[in-house]
Amino acid sequence: FFSISGSDFVEMFVGVGASRVRDMFEQARKSTPCLVFIDEIDAVGRHRGHGLGGGNDEREQTLNALLVEMDGFDSQEGIIIIAATNRPDVLDPALLRPGRFDRQITVPLPDVRGRESILKVHAKKVKLAKEVDLSVIARGTPGYSGAELANLLNEAALLAARKNKKRIRMIELEEARDKVRWGRERRSLAMSEEDKTRTAWHEAGHAILNILLEHCHPLHKVTIIPRGQSLGATMSLPKEDVLNHHKLQLLDTICMTMGGRIAEEMYSGDISSGAAGDIQQATKMAKAMVTQFGMSDALGMVQYGGDNEYVFLGRDMAQSKEYSEDTAQLIDGEVKTIINNAYDRANRLITENKDKVKAIAEALKEYETLDASQVEEIVKTGKLDQSNNPTGGKGMTGAEASTPTTDSDAENNPPKEDSGLDSGTTAPAPSPA
């Protein structure tokens, strides 16, 4: 087995790259049968003819040498060449023709079964409590890569060690998930009583709509413990990996994002910048519905401006607008209509359930974290039974890992990126059709 990185072929001296290609394949011929693995092939295999200068000519010579060596093999020589890249769109077409890299395998993020298998591999290195169910953790971590899952278990092990526990429990796994996703708890943050109350009402608005709206992903928990730039969060857990986004689910999710601002205004008669992330999230979803998913009656099944936004596994910064100003105004009008309708629906539901929103907010102020069963109890009965034993933000025993849906952002530091738009999370990011 021979392994080399594409960047290893690139040197400052002319001819070194091509010479290294020939040397590598000469060694491979002497060691047949064997595998030759080239990592980051795009470093040397980019499309020829792009760019100017001697450095580009040297890279093209290296690529030409690689193409010649690959063409010179017989099927009986026992040499298999494998390459990896996260930018297949920039590779030279000659590399991908039959007889060279003619079989392309895309490796996506793991699904729920893949995540469970990865967790089992890494769990062999640590001691888990009997209560730990890795299938639950796998179901609650959509969009996580193998490295993130390994990091989650490492963080859980550190948390258990700090608590002098001999085994990792579900509590540590959930705390580790929250830390990996959002960062450390900021319990040292000096929040005024007014800010804490406002945040509690904000999250209560999200939580009650999550319970009342039929097509939202099930509520997992709601908290007002600050993490990163977020002062609180309402989390929902998809029943399974999200593969398609349905119109009713998108409309209900947009409606739920409106709940924070409405509840804030209901509490104080004023509004703040805490809903900046919610507004960004709702706008992205509504725009995706209109311009990419064909969910607008006025515009129909036409995609607008989506061709240049994404490049396979990366993002192309160059964007173009391939429609008229009249169409742009129509798109803006449709997006605004979707958001306004969602706001009106959310306002009606929260107004009808104002006492329950107040009860959730008061419970959040007292206990900091509520799970779904506790919020549902308040929605059904109007109060929280003290025997239900809220955990005060220390994590739910046996609670399932979850993904963020909405969060309250610090008033003086609006978010640069909405954490609710991760691949596979409740709030879908616009993506190519």
Coordinates of C-alpha atoms in Angstrom, one line a residue:
F1 CA 0.0 0.0 0.0
F2 CA 1.4 3.4 -1.1
S3 CA -0.1 6.6 0.2
I4 CA 0.8 10.2 -0.9
S5 CA -0.8 13.6 -0.8
G6 CA -1.5 15.6 -3.9
S7 CA 0.5 18.5 -2.5
D8 CA 3.6 16.3 -2.2
F9 CA 4.0 16.5 -5.9
V10 CA 4.2 20.3 -5.9
E11 CA 7.7 21.7 -5.5
M12 CA 9.5 25.0 -6.4
F13 CA 11.8 23.2 -8.9
V14 CA 10.7 22.5 -12.4
G15 CA 10.2 18.8 -13.2
V16 CA 10.2 17.6 -9.6
G17 CA 6.5 16.8 -9.5
A18 CA 6.6 14.7 -12.7
S19 CA 9.7 12.9 -11.5
R20 CA 7.9 12.0 -8.2
V21 CA 5.0 10.6 -10.1
R22 CA 7.2 8.4 -12.2
D23 CA 9.1 7.2 -9.1
M24 CA 6.0 6.4 -7.2
F25 CA 4.6 4.2 -10.0
E26 CA 8.0 2.6 -10.5
Q27 CA 7.9 1.5 -6.8
A28 CA 4.3 0.3 -7.3
R29 CA 5.3 -1.9 -10.2
K30 CA 8.0 -3.5 -8.1
S31 CA 5.5 -4.3 -5.3
T32 CA 2.5 -5.7 -7.2
P33 CA -0.2 -6.4 -6.2
C34 CA -0.6 -3.1 -4.4
L35 CA -2.8 -0.1 -3.8
V36 CA -1.8 3.5 -4.6
F37 CA -3.8 6.1 -2.7
I38 CA -3.5 9.8 -3.6
D39 CA -5.1 12.1 -1.1
E40 CA -6.4 15.6 -2.1
I41 CA -6.0 14.8 -5.8
D42 CA -7.3 18.3 -6.6
A43 CA -4.0 19.8 -5.6
V44 CA -2.4 18.3 -8.7
G45 CA -5.4 17.3 -10.8
R46 CA -7.1 20.6 -11.4
H47 CA -8.6 21.4 -14.8
R48 CA -5.7 22.4 -17.2
G49 CA -5.7 25.7 -18.9
H50 CA -6.9 27.7 -15.9
G51 CA -4.6 30.4 -14.6
L52 CA -1.3 31.8 -15.9
G53 CA 2.3 31.5 -15.0
G54 CA 5.1 29.0 -14.7
G55 CA 3.7 27.5 -11.5
N56 CA 0.6 26.5 -13.5
D57 CA 2.8 24.9 -16.3
E58 CA 4.7 22.9 -13.7
R59 CA 1.4 21.6 -12.2
E60 CA 0.2 20.6 -15.7
Q61 CA 3.4 18.7 -16.4
T62 CA 2.8 16.8 -13.2
L63 CA -0.8 16.0 -14.2
N64 CA 0.3 14.9 -17.6
A65 CA 2.9 12.5 -16.1
L66 CA 0.1 11.1 -13.9
L67 CA -2.2 10.6 -16.9
V68 CA 0.5 8.8 -18.9
E69 CA 1.4 6.5 -16.0
M70 CA -2.3 5.6 -15.4
D71 CA -2.8 4.8 -19.1
G72 CA 0.2 2.6 -19.2
F73 CA -1.2 -0.1 -17.0
D74 CA -2.6 -3.5 -18.1
S75 CA -5.4 -5.1 -16.2
Q76 CA -3.1 -7.9 -15.1
E77 CA -0.5 -5.7 -13.5
G78 CA -2.3 -5.8 -10.1
I79 CA -2.1 -2.1 -9.3
I80 CA -5.2 -0.3 -8.1
I81 CA -5.2 3.5 -7.9
I82 CA -7.5 5.3 -5.5
A83 CA -7.8 9.1 -5.0
A84 CA -9.8 11.3 -2.7
T85 CA -11.0 14.9 -3.0
N86 CA -13.7 17.1 -1.7
R87 CA -13.8 19.2 -4.9
P88 CA -14.5 16.8 -7.8
D89 CA -16.0 19.7 -9.7
V90 CA -12.5 21.2 -10.3
L91 CA -10.8 18.0 -11.6
D92 CA -9.5 17.8 -15.1
P93 CA -12.0 15.7 -17.3
A94 CA -9.1 13.6 -18.5
L95 CA -8.7 12.2 -15.0
L96 CA -12.3 11.0 -14.9
R97 CA -12.5 9.3 -18.3
P98 CA -12.9 5.4 -18.5
G99 CA -9.6 3.7 -17.8
R100 CA -8.5 6.2 -15.2
F101 CA -10.7 7.3 -12.3
D102 CA -13.8 6.0 -14.0
R103 CA -15.6 4.9 -10.8
Q104 CA -16.6 7.7 -8.5
I105 CA -17.9 7.0 -5.0
T106 CA -19.5 9.8 -2.9
V107 CA -19.0 9.5 0.8
P108 CA -21.8 11.5 2.5
L109 CA -22.2 12.2 6.2
P110 CA -23.3 9.0 8.0
D111 CA -27.0 8.2 8.4
V112 CA -28.5 7.1 11.7
R113 CA -27.2 3.5 11.3
G114 CA -23.8 4.7 10.3
R115 CA -23.6 7.1 13.3
E116 CA -24.6 4.2 15.7
S117 CA -21.8 2.0 14.2
I118 CA -19.3 4.8 14.5
L119 CA -20.3 5.5 18.1
K120 CA -19.9 1.8 18.9
V121 CA -16.4 1.8 17.6
H122 CA -15.3 4.8 19.7
A123 CA -17.3 3.6 22.7
K124 CA -14.9 0.6 23.0
K125 CA -12.3 3.0 24.3
V126 CA -14.5 4.3 27.2
K127 CA -16.7 2.9 29.9
L128 CA -20.5 3.5 29.5
A129 CA -23.2 3.2 32.1
K130 CA -25.9 0.5 31.5
E131 CA -28.5 3.2 30.8
V132 CA -26.7 4.5 27.8
D133 CA -28.4 3.7 24.5
L134 CA -26.1 4.6 21.6
S135 CA -29.1 4.3 19.1
V136 CA -30.7 7.2 20.9
I137 CA -27.5 9.3 20.7
A138 CA -27.2 8.4 17.0
R139 CA -30.8 9.4 16.3
G140 CA -30.2 12.8 18.1
T141 CA -27.0 13.7 16.1
P142 CA -28.1 14.2 12.5
G143 CA -25.5 15.9 10.4
Y144 CA -22.6 14.8 12.6
S145 CA -19.4 13.5 11.0
G146 CA -17.3 10.6 12.4
A147 CA -14.8 13.1 13.8
E148 CA -17.6 15.0 15.6
L149 CA -19.0 11.8 17.1
A150 CA -15.6 10.8 18.4
N151 CA -15.2 14.3 19.9
L152 CA -18.6 14.0 21.5
L153 CA -17.6 10.8 23.3
N154 CA -14.2 12.4 24.4
E155 CA -16.0 15.4 25.8
A156 CA -18.5 13.1 27.7
A157 CA -15.5 11.2 29.1
L158 CA -13.9 14.5 30.4
L159 CA -17.2 15.6 31.9
A160 CA -17.6 12.2 33.7
A161 CA -14.0 12.5 35.0
R162 CA -14.6 16.0 36.4
K163 CA -17.6 14.6 38.3
N164 CA -15.5 11.6 39.6
K165 CA -17.8 9.2 37.8
K166 CA -16.4 5.8 36.7
R167 CA -18.7 5.5 33.8
I168 CA -20.3 7.9 31.2
R169 CA -24.0 8.4 31.6
M170 CA -26.6 9.8 29.3
I171 CA -26.4 13.1 31.2
E172 CA -22.7 13.5 30.3
L173 CA -23.4 12.5 26.7
E174 CA -26.1 15.2 26.4
E175 CA -24.0 17.9 28.0
A176 CA -21.1 16.9 25.6
R177 CA -23.4 17.2 22.6
D178 CA -24.5 20.7 23.7
K179 CA -20.9 21.7 24.2
V180 CA -19.8 20.4 20.8
R181 CA -22.8 22.1 19.1
W182 CA -22.9 25.4 20.9
G183 CA -19.8 25.7 23.1
R184 CA -19.4 25.9 26.8
E185 CA -22.1 27.0 29.2
R186 CA -21.6 30.6 30.2
R187 CA -22.9 30.5 33.8
S188 CA -20.5 33.2 34.7
L189 CA -22.4 35.6 32.4
A190 CA -23.9 38.4 34.4
M191 CA -27.5 38.5 33.2
S192 CA -29.8 41.1 34.7
E193 CA -33.2 39.9 36.0
E194 CA -34.8 41.7 33.1
D195 CA -32.7 39.9 30.5
K196 CA -33.3 36.5 32.1
T197 CA -37.1 37.1 32.2
R198 CA -37.1 38.3 28.6
T199 CA -35.1 35.3 27.5
A200 CA -37.5 33.0 29.4
W201 CA -40.5 34.5 27.6
H202 CA -38.7 34.3 24.3
E203 CA -38.0 30.6 24.6
A204 CA -41.4 30.0 26.0
G205 CA -42.9 31.4 22.8
H206 CA -40.9 29.0 20.7
A207 CA -41.6 26.0 23.0
I208 CA -45.4 26.4 23.1
L209 CA -45.6 26.8 19.3
N210 CA -43.5 23.7 18.9
I211 CA -46.1 21.8 21.0
L212 CA -49.1 23.3 19.3
L213 CA -48.0 23.1 15.7
E214 CA -48.7 19.7 14.2
H215 CA -45.8 19.5 11.6
C216 CA -42.9 20.7 13.7
H217 CA -40.3 18.1 14.8
P218 CA -41.1 17.0 18.4
L219 CA -39.8 19.2 21.2
H220 CA -36.9 17.8 23.1
K221 CA -36.1 20.5 25.7
V222 CA -35.9 24.3 26.2
T223 CA -33.3 26.1 28.2
I224 CA -32.2 29.6 29.2
I225 CA -28.6 28.6 30.0
P226 CA -26.3 30.8 27.9
R227 CA -23.9 29.1 25.5
G228 CA -21.6 30.8 23.0
Q229 CA -23.5 33.8 21.7
S230 CA -26.9 32.3 22.6
L231 CA -28.8 33.3 25.7
G232 CA -31.1 30.3 25.4
A233 CA -32.4 27.6 23.1
T234 CA -35.4 25.6 22.1
M235 CA -34.4 22.2 20.8
S236 CA -36.4 19.7 18.7
L237 CA -35.5 16.2 17.8
P238 CA -36.5 14.7 14.4
K239 CA -37.9 11.3 14.6
E240 CA -35.5 10.2 11.8
D241 CA -33.0 11.8 9.5
V242 CA -34.4 14.6 7.4
L243 CA -34.1 13.7 3.8
N244 CA -36.8 15.9 2.3
H245 CA -38.4 19.1 3.4
H246 CA -42.2 19.2 3.1
K247 CA -44.2 22.4 2.7
L248 CA -46.4 22.0 5.8
Q249 CA -43.3 21.3 7.9
L250 CA -41.5 24.3 6.6
L251 CA -44.5 26.6 7.2
D252 CA -44.9 25.4 10.7
T253 CA -41.1 25.8 11.4
I254 CA -41.2 29.3 10.1
C255 CA -44.2 30.0 12.3
M256 CA -42.4 28.6 15.3
T257 CA -39.4 30.9 14.8
M258 CA -41.8 33.9 15.1
G259 CA -42.8 32.8 18.6
G260 CA -39.8 34.3 20.4
R261 CA -40.3 37.9 19.1
I262 CA -44.1 37.7 19.8
A263 CA -43.7 36.5 23.3
E264 CA -41.0 39.1 24.1
E265 CA -43.3 41.9 22.9
M266 CA -46.2 40.4 24.8
Y267 CA -44.1 40.5 28.0
S268 CA -42.6 43.9 27.8
G269 CA -44.4 45.8 25.0
D270 CA -41.0 46.3 23.4
I271 CA -38.8 44.3 21.0
S272 CA -35.1 43.5 21.0
S273 CA -32.4 42.2 18.7
G274 CA -32.6 38.8 20.4
A275 CA -34.7 37.5 17.6
A276 CA -32.1 38.3 14.9
G277 CA -31.2 34.6 14.4
D278 CA -34.9 33.6 14.2
I279 CA -35.5 36.2 11.5
Q280 CA -32.5 35.1 9.5
Q281 CA -33.6 31.5 9.8
A282 CA -37.2 32.2 8.8
T283 CA -36.1 34.4 5.8
K284 CA -33.7 31.7 4.5
M285 CA -36.4 29.0 4.7
A286 CA -39.1 31.2 3.1
K287 CA -36.7 32.2 0.3
A288 CA -35.7 28.6 -0.3
M289 CA -39.4 27.7 -0.6
V290 CA -39.9 30.3 -3.3
T291 CA -36.7 30.2 -5.3
Q292 CA -35.5 26.6 -5.0
F293 CA -38.3 24.3 -3.9
G294 CA -41.1 25.5 -6.2
M295 CA -43.5 26.0 -3.3
S296 CA -44.9 29.4 -4.5
D297 CA -48.2 29.5 -6.4
A298 CA -47.3 32.8 -7.9
L299 CA -43.9 31.8 -9.3
G300 CA -44.6 28.1 -9.9
M301 CA -42.0 25.3 -10.4
V302 CA -39.1 27.6 -11.4
Q303 CA -35.7 27.8 -9.7
Y304 CA -34.2 31.3 -9.4
G305 CA -30.6 32.2 -8.8
G306 CA -29.6 28.8 -7.4
D307 CA -27.1 27.6 -10.1
N308 CA -24.0 29.4 -8.8
E309 CA -24.6 29.4 -5.1
Y310 CA -23.2 25.9 -4.2
V311 CA -20.4 23.8 -5.7
F312 CA -20.8 20.1 -4.7
L313 CA -19.0 19.9 -1.4
G314 CA -17.9 23.5 -1.3
R315 CA -19.4 26.9 -1.9
D316 CA -18.8 29.2 -4.9
M317 CA -18.6 32.8 -3.8
A318 CA -19.6 34.1 -7.2
Q319 CA -23.3 34.6 -7.5
S320 CA -25.4 35.9 -10.4
K321 CA -29.0 37.0 -10.7
E322 CA -30.6 35.5 -13.7
Y323 CA -34.0 37.1 -13.5
S324 CA -35.5 40.6 -14.0
E325 CA -36.2 43.2 -11.4
D326 CA -40.0 42.5 -11.8
T327 CA -39.3 38.9 -10.9
A328 CA -37.1 39.9 -8.0
Q329 CA -39.9 42.1 -6.6
L330 CA -42.3 39.2 -7.0
I331 CA -39.9 36.9 -5.1
D332 CA -39.6 39.5 -2.3
G333 CA -43.3 39.8 -2.1
E334 CA -43.8 36.0 -1.9
V335 CA -41.2 35.7 0.8
K336 CA -42.8 38.5 2.8
T337 CA -46.2 37.0 2.4
I338 CA -45.0 33.6 3.8
I339 CA -43.4 35.3 6.8
N340 CA -46.3 37.6 7.5
N341 CA -48.8 34.8 7.4
A342 CA -46.6 32.7 9.7
Y343 CA -46.3 35.7 12.1
D344 CA -50.1 36.2 12.2
R345 CA -50.7 32.5 12.9
A346 CA -48.0 32.5 15.6
N347 CA -49.5 35.7 17.2
R348 CA -53.0 34.2 17.3
L349 CA -51.8 31.0 18.9
I350 CA -49.6 32.7 21.5
T351 CA -52.4 35.3 22.3
E352 CA -54.8 32.4 22.9
N353 CA -52.4 30.7 25.2
K354 CA -50.8 33.6 27.0
D355 CA -51.3 32.2 30.4
K356 CA -49.5 29.0 29.4
V357 CA -46.6 31.0 27.9
K358 CA -46.3 32.8 31.2
A359 CA -46.3 29.6 33.1
I360 CA -43.5 28.1 30.9
A361 CA -41.5 31.3 31.2
E362 CA -41.8 31.3 35.0
A363 CA -40.8 27.6 35.2
L364 CA -37.8 28.4 33.0
K365 CA -36.8 31.2 35.3
E366 CA -36.9 28.8 38.3
Y367 CA -35.4 25.7 36.8
E368 CA -33.5 27.0 33.7
T369 CA -34.2 23.8 31.7
L370 CA -37.4 22.0 30.9
D371 CA -37.8 18.8 28.9
A372 CA -40.6 18.1 26.5
S373 CA -42.8 16.2 29.0
Q374 CA -42.7 19.2 31.4
V375 CA -43.6 21.7 28.7
E376 CA -46.5 19.5 27.6
E377 CA -47.7 19.2 31.1
I378 CA -47.9 23.0 31.4
V379 CA -49.7 23.3 28.0
K380 CA -52.3 20.7 29.2
T381 CA -52.8 21.7 32.8
G382 CA -51.5 25.3 32.9
K383 CA -49.0 24.5 35.6
L384 CA -46.0 22.3 36.4
D385 CA -46.3 19.6 39.0
Q386 CA -43.4 20.0 41.4
S387 CA -43.1 16.2 41.7
N388 CA -42.0 16.1 38.1
N389 CA -38.6 17.1 39.4
P390 CA -37.2 19.5 36.9
T391 CA -33.4 19.2 36.7
G392 CA -32.5 22.9 36.8
G393 CA -30.4 22.8 33.7
K394 CA -28.2 19.9 34.7
G395 CA -29.4 17.6 31.9
M396 CA -32.1 14.9 31.8
T397 CA -31.5 11.5 33.0
G398 CA -31.9 9.2 30.0
A399 CA -32.6 12.2 27.8
E400 CA -32.0 11.9 24.1
A401 CA -29.5 14.0 22.3
S402 CA -31.0 16.6 20.1
T403 CA -30.4 19.3 17.5
P404 CA -31.0 23.0 17.8
T405 CA -34.1 24.6 16.3
T406 CA -34.1 28.2 17.5
D407 CA -32.0 30.2 19.9
S408 CA -32.1 33.6 21.5
D409 CA -29.0 35.6 20.5
A410 CA -27.3 38.1 22.7
E411 CA -28.8 41.5 22.2
N412 CA -25.4 43.2 21.7
N413 CA -23.9 40.5 19.6
P414 CA -26.2 39.3 16.8
P415 CA -25.2 36.0 15.3
K416 CA -22.9 35.9 12.2
E417 CA -24.2 32.4 11.4
D418 CA -27.4 30.7 12.3
S419 CA -26.6 27.4 14.1
G420 CA -30.1 26.1 13.2
L421 CA -29.1 25.7 9.5
D422 CA -26.8 22.7 9.8
S423 CA -27.1 19.9 7.4
G424 CA -29.8 17.5 8.5
T425 CA -31.2 19.8 11.3
T426 CA -34.8 20.9 11.9
A427 CA -34.4 24.1 10.0
P428 CA -33.3 23.3 6.4
A429 CA -30.7 25.3 4.6
P430 CA -31.3 26.2 1.0
S431 CA -29.7 23.6 -1.1
P432 CA -29.4 22.7 -4.8
A433 CA -32.4 20.9 -6.3

